[in-house]
Coordinates of C-alpha atoms in Angstrom, one line a residue:
Chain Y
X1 CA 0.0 0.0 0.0
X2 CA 2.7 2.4 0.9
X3 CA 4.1 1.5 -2.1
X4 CA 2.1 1.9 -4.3
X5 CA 1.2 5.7 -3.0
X6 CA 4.8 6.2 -3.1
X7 CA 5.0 5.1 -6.7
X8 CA 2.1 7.3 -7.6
X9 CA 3.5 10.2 -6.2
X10 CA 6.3 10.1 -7.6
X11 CA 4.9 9.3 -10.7
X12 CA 2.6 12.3 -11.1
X13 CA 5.3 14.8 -9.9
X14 CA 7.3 13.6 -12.4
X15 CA 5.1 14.0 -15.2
X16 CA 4.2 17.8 -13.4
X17 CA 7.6 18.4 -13.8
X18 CA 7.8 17.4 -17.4
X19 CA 4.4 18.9 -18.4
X20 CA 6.4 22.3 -16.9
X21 CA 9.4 21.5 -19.0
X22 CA 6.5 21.6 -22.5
X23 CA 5.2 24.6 -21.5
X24 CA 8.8 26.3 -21.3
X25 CA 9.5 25.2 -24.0
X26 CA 6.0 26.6 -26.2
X27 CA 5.6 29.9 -24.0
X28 CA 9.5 31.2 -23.4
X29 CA 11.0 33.9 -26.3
X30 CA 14.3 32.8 -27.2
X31 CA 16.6 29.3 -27.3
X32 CA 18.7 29.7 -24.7
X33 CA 15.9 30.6 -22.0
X34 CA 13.9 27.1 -23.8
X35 CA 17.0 25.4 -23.4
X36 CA 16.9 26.2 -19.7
X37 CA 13.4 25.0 -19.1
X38 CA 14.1 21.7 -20.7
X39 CA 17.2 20.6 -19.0
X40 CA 16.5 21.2 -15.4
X41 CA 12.8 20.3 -15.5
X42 CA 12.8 17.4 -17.3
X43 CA 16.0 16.0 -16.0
X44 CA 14.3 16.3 -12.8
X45 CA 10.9 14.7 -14.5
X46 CA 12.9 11.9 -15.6
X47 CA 14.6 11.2 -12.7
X48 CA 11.3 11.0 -10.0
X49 CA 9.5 8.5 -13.0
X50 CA 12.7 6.5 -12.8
X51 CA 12.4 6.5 -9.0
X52 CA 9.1 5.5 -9.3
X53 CA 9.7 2.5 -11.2
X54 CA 12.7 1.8 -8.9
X55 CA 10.1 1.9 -5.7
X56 CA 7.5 -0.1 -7.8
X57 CA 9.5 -3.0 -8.7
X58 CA 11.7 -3.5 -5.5
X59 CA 13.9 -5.3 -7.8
X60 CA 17.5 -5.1 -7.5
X61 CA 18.4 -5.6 -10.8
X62 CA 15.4 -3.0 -11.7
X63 CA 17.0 -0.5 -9.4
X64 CA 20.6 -0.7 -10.6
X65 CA 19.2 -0.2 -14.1
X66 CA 17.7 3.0 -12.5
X67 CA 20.6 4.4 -10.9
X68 CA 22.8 3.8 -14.3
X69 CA 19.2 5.6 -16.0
X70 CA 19.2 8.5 -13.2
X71 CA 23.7 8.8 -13.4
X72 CA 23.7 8.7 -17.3
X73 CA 20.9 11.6 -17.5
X74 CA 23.0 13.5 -15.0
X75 CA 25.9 13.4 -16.7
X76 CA 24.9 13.9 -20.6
X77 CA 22.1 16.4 -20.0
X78 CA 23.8 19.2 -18.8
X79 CA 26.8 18.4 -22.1
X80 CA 24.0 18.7 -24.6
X81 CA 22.3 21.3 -23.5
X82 CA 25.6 23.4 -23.3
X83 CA 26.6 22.0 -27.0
X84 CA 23.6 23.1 -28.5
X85 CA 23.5 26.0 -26.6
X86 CA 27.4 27.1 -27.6
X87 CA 26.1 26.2 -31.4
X88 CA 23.0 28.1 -31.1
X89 CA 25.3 31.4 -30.2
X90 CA 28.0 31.1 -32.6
X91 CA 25.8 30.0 -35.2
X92 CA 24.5 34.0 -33.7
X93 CA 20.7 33.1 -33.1
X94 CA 19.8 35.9 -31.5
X95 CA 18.8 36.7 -27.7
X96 CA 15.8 37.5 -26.3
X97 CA 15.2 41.3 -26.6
X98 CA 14.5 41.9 -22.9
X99 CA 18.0 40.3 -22.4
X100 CA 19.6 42.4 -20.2
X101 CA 23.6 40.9 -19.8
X102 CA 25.5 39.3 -22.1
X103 CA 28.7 38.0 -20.3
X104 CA 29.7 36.0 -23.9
X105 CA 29.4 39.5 -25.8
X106 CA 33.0 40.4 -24.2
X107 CA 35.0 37.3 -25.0
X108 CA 33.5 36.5 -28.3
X109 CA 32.9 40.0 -29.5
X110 CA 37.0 40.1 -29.4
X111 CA 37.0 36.9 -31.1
X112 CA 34.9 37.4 -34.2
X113 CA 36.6 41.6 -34.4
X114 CA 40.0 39.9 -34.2
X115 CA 39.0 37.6 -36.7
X116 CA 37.8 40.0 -39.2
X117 CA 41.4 42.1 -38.3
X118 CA 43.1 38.8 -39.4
X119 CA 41.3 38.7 -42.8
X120 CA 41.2 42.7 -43.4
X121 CA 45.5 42.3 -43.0
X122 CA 45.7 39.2 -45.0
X123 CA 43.5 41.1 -48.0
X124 CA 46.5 43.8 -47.4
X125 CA 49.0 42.0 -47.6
X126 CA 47.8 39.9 -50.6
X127 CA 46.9 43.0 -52.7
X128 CA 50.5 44.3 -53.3
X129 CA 51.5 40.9 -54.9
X130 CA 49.1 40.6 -57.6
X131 CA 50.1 44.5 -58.1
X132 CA 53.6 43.4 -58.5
X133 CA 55.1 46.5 -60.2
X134 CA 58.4 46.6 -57.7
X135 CA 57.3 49.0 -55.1
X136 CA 58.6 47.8 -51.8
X137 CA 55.1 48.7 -49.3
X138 CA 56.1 50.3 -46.2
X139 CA 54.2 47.5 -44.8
X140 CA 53.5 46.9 -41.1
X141 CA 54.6 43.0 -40.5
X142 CA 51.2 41.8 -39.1
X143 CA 52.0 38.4 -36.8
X144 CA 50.7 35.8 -39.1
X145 CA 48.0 34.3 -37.4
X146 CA 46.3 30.8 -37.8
X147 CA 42.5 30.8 -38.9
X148 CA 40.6 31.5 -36.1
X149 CA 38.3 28.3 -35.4
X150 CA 40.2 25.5 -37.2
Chain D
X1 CA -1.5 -6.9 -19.8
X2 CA -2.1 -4.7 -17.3
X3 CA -1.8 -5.3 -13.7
X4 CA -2.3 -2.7 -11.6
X5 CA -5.9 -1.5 -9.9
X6 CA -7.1 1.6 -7.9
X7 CA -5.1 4.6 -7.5
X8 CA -1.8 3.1 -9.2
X9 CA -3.7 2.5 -12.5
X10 CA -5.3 5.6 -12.8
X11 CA -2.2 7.5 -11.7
X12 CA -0.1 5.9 -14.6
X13 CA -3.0 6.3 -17.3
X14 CA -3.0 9.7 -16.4
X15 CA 0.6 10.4 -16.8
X16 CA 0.5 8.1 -20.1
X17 CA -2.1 10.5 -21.4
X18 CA 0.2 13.9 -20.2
X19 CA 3.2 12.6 -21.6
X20 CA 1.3 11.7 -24.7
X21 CA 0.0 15.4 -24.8
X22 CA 3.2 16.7 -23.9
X23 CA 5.2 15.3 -27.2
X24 CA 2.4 16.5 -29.3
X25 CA 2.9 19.9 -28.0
X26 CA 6.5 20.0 -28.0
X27 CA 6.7 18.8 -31.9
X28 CA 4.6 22.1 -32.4
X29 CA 7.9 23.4 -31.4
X30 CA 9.5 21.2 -33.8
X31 CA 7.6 22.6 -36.7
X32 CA 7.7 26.1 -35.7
X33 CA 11.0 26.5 -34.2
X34 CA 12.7 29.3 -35.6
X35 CA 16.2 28.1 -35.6
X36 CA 17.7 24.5 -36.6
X37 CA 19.0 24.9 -32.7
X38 CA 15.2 25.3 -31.7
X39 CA 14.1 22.3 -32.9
X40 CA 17.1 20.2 -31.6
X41 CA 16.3 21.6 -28.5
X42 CA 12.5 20.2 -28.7
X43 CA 13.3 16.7 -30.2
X44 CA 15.4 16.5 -27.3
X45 CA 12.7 16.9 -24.9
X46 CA 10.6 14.9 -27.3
X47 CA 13.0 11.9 -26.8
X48 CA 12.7 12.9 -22.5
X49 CA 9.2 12.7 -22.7
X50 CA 9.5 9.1 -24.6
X51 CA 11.7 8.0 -22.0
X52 CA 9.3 8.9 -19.3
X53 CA 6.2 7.0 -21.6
X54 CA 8.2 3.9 -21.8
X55 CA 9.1 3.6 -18.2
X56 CA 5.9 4.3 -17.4
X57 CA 4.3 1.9 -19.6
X58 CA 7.1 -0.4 -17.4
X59 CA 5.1 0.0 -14.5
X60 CA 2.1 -0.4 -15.9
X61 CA 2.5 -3.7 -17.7
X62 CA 5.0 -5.2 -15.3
X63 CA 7.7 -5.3 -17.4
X64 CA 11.0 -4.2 -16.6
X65 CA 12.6 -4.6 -19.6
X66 CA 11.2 -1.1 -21.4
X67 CA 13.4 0.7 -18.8
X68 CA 16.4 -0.8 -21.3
X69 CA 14.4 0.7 -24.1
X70 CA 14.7 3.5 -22.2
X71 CA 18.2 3.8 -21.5
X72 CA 18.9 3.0 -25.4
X73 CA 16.6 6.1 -26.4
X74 CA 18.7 8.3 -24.1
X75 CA 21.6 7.4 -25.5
X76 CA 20.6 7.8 -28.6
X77 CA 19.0 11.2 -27.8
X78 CA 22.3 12.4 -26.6
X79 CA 24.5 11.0 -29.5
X80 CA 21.6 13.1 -31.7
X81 CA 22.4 16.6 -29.7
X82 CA 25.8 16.4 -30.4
X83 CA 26.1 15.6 -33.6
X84 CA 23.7 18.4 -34.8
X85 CA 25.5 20.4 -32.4
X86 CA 29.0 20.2 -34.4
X87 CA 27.4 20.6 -37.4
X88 CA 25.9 23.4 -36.9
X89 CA 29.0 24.7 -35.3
X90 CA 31.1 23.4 -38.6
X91 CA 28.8 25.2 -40.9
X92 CA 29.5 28.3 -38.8
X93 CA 33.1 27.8 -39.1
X94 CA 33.0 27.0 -42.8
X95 CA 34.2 23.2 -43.0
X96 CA 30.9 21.9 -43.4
X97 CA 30.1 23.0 -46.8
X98 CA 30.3 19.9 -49.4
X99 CA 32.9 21.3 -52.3

């Protein structure tokens, strides 16, 4: 009996958590704040059903299947959900407009301006050659960089 | 075959019916999404919410095999994420475009 209210219960706050995680997912404005939703709620959603199946079998071999279930969600969620997340903003889809920080602008605003630097010098620098009429260029040596995201 | 009765059955055709409602709603996403990210985004909480079907049609046939079913889909799921995730990151960065 106390089981099976346990089970229940953990059952149905499961699925409430996962329900939550849907409506995140249709209601909030941009990726990264849908990407939020969906990895802590339904982690969490998946982890009370597992439970539940865990306290309704009683099985051992049931329950180590459920810690390995409950460990392997733990660990690859949060990877994902920062890979698609790092994708989503290189791949510059844009932020929700009420954003109001933006602690990537800094690092990779200097990234992609240094990058456009490094192709703006290498256009210099490869102009003069096809000229090729014997003026030395007072040329500034620009370091010789490698292509920025190899 | 089901083998439950009372609270327990009606607890887990309720969350069979949410869950079902749930991936419906969340391939909406799916087709609207804006971005390719979007939509990963959604089919990864559509393969969540499959997860949490199978292991709760587990309990309510008896059988504790789904919850391997289960841990495959994950897997998968995850494998899925991050391959999208480098591609879009490769066609970013240029190398993904076929010559």
């Amino acid at each position: 009996m106390i089981v099976s209210i346990l089970t229940v219960l953990f059952l149905l706050s499961g699925t409430a958590f996962m329900v939550i995680a849907t409506v995140g997912l249709i209601r909030l404005p941009d990726l990264y704040t849908r990407m939020h939703a969906i990895t802590k709620a339904g982690t969490l959603g998946i982890i009370l059903v597992t439970v539940s199946l865990a306290v309704h079998f009683a099985d051992l071999s049931v329950a180590t299947r459920a810690v390995a279930l409950v460990v392997f969600v733990l660990l690859t969620a949060p990877v994902s959900a920062h890979m698609i997340g790092r994708a989503g903003y290189l791949g510059e889809v844009a932020l929700w407009s009420g954003t109001l920080f933006d602690q990537w602008d800094v690092s990779f605003g200097e990234l992609r301006r240094e990058t456009v630097e490094t192709e703006a010098n290498a256009r210099r620098r490869a102009a003069p050659a096809t000229g090729g009429d014997g003026r030395t260029e007072p040329v500034e040596e620009a370091p010789t960089d490698p292509p920025a995201g190899g | 075959m089901v083998s439950l009765e009372g609270p327990l059955l009606w607890g887990a055709l309720l969350t069979l019916f949410l869950l079902s409602a749930s991936i419906l709603a969340a391939l909406v996403r799916v087709l609207r999404g804006p971005s390719l990210a979007d939509r990963v985004v959604a089919l990864d909480l559509v393969a969540y919410l499959a997860m949490g079907f199978l292991m709760t049609y587990a309990i309510l046939v008896g059988e504790s095999t789904y919850i391997d079913a289960a841990l495959v889909l994950g897997l998968l799921a995850f494998l899925g994420t991050v391959a999208v995730a480098r591609y879009i990151e490769r066609i970013r960065s240029g190398e993904g475009v076929v010559q």
